[in-house]
CSV table of C-alpha atoms in Angstrom, one decimal:
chain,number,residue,atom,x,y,z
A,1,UNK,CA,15.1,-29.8,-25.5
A,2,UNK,CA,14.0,-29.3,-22.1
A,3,UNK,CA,10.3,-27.8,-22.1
A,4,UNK,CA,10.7,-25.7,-18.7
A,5,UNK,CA,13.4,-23.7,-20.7
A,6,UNK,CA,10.7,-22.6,-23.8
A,7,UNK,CA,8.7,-19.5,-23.3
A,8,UNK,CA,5.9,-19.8,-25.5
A,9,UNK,CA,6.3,-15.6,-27.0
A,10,UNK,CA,3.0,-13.7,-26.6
A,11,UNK,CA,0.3,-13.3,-29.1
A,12,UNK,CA,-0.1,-9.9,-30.8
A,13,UNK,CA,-3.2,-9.6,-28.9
A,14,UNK,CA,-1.5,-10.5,-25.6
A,15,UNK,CA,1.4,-8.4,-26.3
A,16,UNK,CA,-1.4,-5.3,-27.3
A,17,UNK,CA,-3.3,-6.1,-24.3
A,18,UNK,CA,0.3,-5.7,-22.2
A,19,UNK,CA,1.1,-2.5,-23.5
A,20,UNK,CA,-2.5,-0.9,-23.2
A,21,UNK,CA,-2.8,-2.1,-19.4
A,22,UNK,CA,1.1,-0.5,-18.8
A,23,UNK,CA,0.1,2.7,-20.8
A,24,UNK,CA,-3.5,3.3,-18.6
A,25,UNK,CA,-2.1,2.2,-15.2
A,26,UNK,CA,0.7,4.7,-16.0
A,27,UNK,CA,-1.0,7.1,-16.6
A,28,UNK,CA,0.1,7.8,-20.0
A,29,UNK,CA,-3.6,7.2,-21.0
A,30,UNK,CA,-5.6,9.5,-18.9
A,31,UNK,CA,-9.2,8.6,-17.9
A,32,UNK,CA,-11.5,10.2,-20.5
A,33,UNK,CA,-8.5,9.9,-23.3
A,34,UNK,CA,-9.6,8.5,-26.6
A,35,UNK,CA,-8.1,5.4,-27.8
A,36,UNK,CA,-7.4,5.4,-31.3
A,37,UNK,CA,-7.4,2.2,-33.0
A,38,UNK,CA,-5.5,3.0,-36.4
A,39,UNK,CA,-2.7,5.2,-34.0
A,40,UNK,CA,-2.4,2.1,-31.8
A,41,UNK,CA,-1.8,-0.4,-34.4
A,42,UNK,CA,0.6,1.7,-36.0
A,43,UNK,CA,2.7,2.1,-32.9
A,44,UNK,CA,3.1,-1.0,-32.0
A,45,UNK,CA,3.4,-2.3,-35.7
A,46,UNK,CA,0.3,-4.8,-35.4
A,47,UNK,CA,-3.2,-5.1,-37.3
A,48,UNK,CA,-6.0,-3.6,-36.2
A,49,UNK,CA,-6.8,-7.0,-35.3
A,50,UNK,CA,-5.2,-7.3,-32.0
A,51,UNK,CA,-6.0,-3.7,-31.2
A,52,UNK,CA,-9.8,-4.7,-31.0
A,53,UNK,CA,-9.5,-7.6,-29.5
A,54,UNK,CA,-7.8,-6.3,-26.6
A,55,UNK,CA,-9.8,-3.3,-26.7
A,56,UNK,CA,-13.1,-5.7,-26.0
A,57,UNK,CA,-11.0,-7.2,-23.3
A,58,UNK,CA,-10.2,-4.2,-21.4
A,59,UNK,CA,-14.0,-3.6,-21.8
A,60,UNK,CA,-15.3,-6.4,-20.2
A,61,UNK,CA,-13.0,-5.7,-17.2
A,62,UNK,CA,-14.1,-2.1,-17.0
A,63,UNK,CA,-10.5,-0.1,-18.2
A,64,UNK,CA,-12.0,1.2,-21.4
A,65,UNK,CA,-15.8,2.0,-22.3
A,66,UNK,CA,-16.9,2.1,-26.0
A,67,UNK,CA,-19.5,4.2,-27.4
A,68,UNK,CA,-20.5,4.4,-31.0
A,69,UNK,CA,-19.6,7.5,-33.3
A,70,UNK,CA,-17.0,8.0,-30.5
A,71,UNK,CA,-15.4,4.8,-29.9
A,72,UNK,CA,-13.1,3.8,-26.8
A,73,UNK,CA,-11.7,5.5,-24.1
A,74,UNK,CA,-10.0,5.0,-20.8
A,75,UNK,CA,-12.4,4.6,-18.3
A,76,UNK,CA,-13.3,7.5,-16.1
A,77,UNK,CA,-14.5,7.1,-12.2
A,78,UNK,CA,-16.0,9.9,-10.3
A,79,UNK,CA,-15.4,10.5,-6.9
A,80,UNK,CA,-18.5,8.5,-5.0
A,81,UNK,CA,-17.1,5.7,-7.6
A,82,UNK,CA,-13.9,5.5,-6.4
A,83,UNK,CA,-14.4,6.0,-2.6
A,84,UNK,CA,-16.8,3.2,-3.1
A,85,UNK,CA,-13.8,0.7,-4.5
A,86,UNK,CA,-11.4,1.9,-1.9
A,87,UNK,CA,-13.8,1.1,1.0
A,88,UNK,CA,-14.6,-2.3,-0.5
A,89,UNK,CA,-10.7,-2.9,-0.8
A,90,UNK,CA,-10.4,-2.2,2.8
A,91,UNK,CA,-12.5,-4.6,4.0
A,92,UNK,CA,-11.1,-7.4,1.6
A,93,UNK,CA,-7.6,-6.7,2.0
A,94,UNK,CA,-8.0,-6.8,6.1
A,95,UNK,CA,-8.9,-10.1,6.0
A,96,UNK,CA,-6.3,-11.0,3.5
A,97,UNK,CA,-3.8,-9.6,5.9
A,98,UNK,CA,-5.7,-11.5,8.9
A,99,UNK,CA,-5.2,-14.9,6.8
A,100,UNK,CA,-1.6,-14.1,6.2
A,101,UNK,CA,-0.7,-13.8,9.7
A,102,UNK,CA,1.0,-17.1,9.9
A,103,UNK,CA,3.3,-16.4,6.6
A,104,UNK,CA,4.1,-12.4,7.5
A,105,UNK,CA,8.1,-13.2,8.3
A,106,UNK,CA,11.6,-11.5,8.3
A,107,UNK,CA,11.6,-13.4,5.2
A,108,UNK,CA,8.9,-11.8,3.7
A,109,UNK,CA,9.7,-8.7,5.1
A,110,UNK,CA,13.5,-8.2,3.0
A,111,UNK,CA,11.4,-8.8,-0.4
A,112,UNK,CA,9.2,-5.9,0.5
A,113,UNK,CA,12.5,-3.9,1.8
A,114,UNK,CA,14.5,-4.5,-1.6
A,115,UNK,CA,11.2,-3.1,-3.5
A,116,UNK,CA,11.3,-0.3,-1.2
A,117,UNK,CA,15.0,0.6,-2.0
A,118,UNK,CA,13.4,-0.3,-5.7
A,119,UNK,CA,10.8,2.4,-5.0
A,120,UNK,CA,13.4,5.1,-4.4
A,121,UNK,CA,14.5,4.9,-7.2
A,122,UNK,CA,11.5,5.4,-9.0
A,123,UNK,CA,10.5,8.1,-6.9
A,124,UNK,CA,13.9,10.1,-7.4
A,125,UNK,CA,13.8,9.6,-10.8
A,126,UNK,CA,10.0,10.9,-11.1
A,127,UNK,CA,9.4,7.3,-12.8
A,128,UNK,CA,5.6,7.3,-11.5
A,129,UNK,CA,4.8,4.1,-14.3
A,130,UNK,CA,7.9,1.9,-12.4
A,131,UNK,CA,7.2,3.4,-9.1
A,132,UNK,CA,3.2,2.0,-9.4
A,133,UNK,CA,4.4,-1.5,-10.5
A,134,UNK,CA,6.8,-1.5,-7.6
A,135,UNK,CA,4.3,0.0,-5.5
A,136,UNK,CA,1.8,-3.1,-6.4
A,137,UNK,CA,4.4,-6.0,-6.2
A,138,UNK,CA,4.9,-4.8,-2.9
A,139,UNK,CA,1.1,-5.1,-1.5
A,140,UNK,CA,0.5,-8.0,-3.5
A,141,UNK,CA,3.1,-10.0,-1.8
A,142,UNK,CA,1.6,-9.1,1.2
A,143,UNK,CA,-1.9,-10.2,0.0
A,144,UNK,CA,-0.6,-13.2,-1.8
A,145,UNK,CA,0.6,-14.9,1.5
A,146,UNK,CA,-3.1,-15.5,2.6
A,147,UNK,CA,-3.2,-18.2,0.2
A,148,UNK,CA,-6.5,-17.1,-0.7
A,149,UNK,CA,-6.4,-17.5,-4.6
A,150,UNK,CA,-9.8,-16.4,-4.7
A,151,UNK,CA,-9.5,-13.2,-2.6
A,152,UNK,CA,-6.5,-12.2,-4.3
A,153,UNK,CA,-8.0,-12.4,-7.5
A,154,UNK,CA,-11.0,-9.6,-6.2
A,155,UNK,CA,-8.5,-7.5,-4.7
A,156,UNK,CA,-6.6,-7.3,-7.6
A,157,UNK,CA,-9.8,-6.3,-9.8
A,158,UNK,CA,-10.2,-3.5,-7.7
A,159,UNK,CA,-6.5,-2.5,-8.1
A,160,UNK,CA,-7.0,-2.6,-12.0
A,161,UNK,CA,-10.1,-0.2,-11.6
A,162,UNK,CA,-8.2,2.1,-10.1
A,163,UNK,CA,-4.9,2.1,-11.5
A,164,UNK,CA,-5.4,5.1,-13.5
A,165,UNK,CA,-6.2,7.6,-10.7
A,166,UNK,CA,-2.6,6.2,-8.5
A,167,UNK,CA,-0.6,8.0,-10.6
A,168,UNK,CA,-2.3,11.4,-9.3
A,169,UNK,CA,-1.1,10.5,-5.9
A,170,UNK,CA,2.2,9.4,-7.1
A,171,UNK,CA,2.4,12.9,-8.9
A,172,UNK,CA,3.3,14.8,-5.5
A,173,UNK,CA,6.3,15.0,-3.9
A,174,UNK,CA,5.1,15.4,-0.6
A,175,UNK,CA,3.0,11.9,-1.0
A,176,UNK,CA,6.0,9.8,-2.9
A,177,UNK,CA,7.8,10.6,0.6
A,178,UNK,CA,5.0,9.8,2.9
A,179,UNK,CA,3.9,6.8,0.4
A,180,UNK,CA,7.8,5.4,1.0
A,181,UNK,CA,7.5,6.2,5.1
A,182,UNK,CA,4.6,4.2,5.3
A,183,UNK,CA,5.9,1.2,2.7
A,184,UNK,CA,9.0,1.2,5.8
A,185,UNK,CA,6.4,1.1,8.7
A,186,UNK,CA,4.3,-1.9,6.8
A,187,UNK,CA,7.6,-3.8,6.0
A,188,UNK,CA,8.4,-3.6,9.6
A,189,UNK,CA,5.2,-4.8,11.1
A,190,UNK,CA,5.7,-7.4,8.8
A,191,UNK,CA,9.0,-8.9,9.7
A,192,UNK,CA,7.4,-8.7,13.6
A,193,UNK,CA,4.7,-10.6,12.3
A,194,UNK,CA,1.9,-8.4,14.0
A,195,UNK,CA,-1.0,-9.1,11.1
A,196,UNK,CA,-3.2,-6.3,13.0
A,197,UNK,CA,-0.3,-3.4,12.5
A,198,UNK,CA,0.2,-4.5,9.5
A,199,UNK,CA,-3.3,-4.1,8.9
A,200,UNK,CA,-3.9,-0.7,10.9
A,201,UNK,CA,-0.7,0.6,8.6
A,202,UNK,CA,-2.4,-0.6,5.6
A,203,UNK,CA,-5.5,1.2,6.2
A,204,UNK,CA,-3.9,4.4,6.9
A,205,UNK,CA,-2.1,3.7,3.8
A,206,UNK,CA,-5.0,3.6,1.8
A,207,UNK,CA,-6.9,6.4,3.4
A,208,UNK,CA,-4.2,8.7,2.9
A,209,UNK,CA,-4.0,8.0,-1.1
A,210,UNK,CA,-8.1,8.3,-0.7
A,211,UNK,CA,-8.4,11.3,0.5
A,212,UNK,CA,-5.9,13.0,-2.1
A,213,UNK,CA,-7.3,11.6,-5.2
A,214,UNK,CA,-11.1,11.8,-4.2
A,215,UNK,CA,-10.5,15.0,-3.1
A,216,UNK,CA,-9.0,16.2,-7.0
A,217,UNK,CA,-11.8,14.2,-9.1
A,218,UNK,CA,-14.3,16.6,-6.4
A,219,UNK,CA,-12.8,19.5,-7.7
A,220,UNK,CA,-12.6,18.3,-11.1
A,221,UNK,CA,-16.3,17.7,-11.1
C-alpha cells in the first residue's frame, strides 16, 4: 500500500478543535457566548475529554477565555482591541504583498477569480460561515506567495483573533457587494502584477471592514 494514499483520520481532540474554530469563526459562537462542555461533547458524540483539551488549546491562542465558577467563553475584543490588530495587520500584510511581488501572476490571479465566483455564491445564499472561509483562502493565497513562512504564520494569528467579529461585516448586504467589488479590483491588480495596487486595494479593503465593525462594538459598549 502506497503511504501518500493513507490519511491518518483526526484525533477526537483534533476533530473537536476543527469544529469549535469553524463554529467561532462563523459566527455561530458569538463573542461573550458560553461554551458548555457537557452540550459540546454530546453534539459531537465525544468525551469530555477532547472537549477540554481543545478548549485549553483555543485558550492559549486567545479564541476562548476561562474563568472559574463561569467557565469558557468565546473571546470578546472591544473596539481599541480590534483597531489595534487591524492596524498591526496592515503593516504586516504590506510587506507580505511587497515580497510577493515577483509571484503575483495571471496565474495566481484565476485562483483568486474562481474563489470569487465561489464567493457569490456564498453571498447569494447568505452563507456568511463559507463566504469567510472563501474570503480567507483568497487573501491567504495572496500572502502565501511571499514565501515568508514566518510572516504568514503572524498574519494568520491575527486573522484567528478576529474571525469572530467578520461575520458582522459579512452580515450586510451593502458590504457582501462592496467586499466582492473590491475581491475583483485586488484579483486584477494581481494578474498585472502591480504589488503596490494590490497593496493600496488591500488597505482600503481592510479599512472599509474596520470601520464597520469598530464602529458596532462602539455602540455596543
Amino acid at each position: 500500500m502506497s503511504t501518500q494514499q493513507f490519511r491518518r483520520p483526526p484525533t477526537a481532540q483534533e476533530a473537536v478543535l476543527d469544529e469549535l474554530r469553524r463554529e467561532i469563526a462563523s459566527g455561530g459562537m458569538a463573542p461573550g457566548s458560553a461554551i458548555p462542555q457537557a452540550a459540546v461533547a454530546e453534539k459531537l458524540g465525544v468525551s469530555r475529554v477532547p472537549v477540554r483539551e481543545a478548549l485549553k488549546i483555543l485558550e492559549g491562542e486567545g479564541h476562548v477565555t476561562y474563568a472559574p465558577h463561569r467557565g469558557y467563553t468565546v473571546t470578546e475584543l472591544d473596539a481599541a482591541e480590534l483597531l489595534e490588530i487591524y492596524r498591526v495587520r496592515g503593516l504586516l500584510e504590506s510587506y507580505a504583498v511587497q515580497h510577493a511581488a515577483p509571484r503575483l501572476t495571471g496565474e495566481l490571479a484565476a485562483k483568486l477569480d474562481e474563489l470569487v465566483v465561489e464567493m457569490d455564491r456564498y453571498a447569494a445564499a447568505e452563507d456568511l460561515g463559507g463566504l469567510s472561509e472563501a474570503n480567507r483562502t483568497f487573501h491567504f493565497l495572496i500572502y502565501e506567495a511571499s514565501a515568508q513562512s514566518h510572516l504568514v504564520r503572524l498574519i494568520r494569528q491575527l486573522w484567528d483573533a478576529s474571525d469572530p467579529y467578520r461575520t458582522v461585516y459579512f452580515g450586510g448586504a451593502d458590504n457582501r457587494v462592496r467586499i466582492q467589488k473590491e475581491h475583483r479590483e485586488i484579483a486584477a491588480a494581481v494578474a498585472r502584477g502591480d504589488a503596490d495596487r494590490v497593496a493600496d486595494l488591500l488597505k482600503a479593503h481592510r479599512d472599509h471592514a474596520c470601520d464597520v465593525v469598530v464602529a458596532v462594538l462602539g455602540e455596543a459598549s
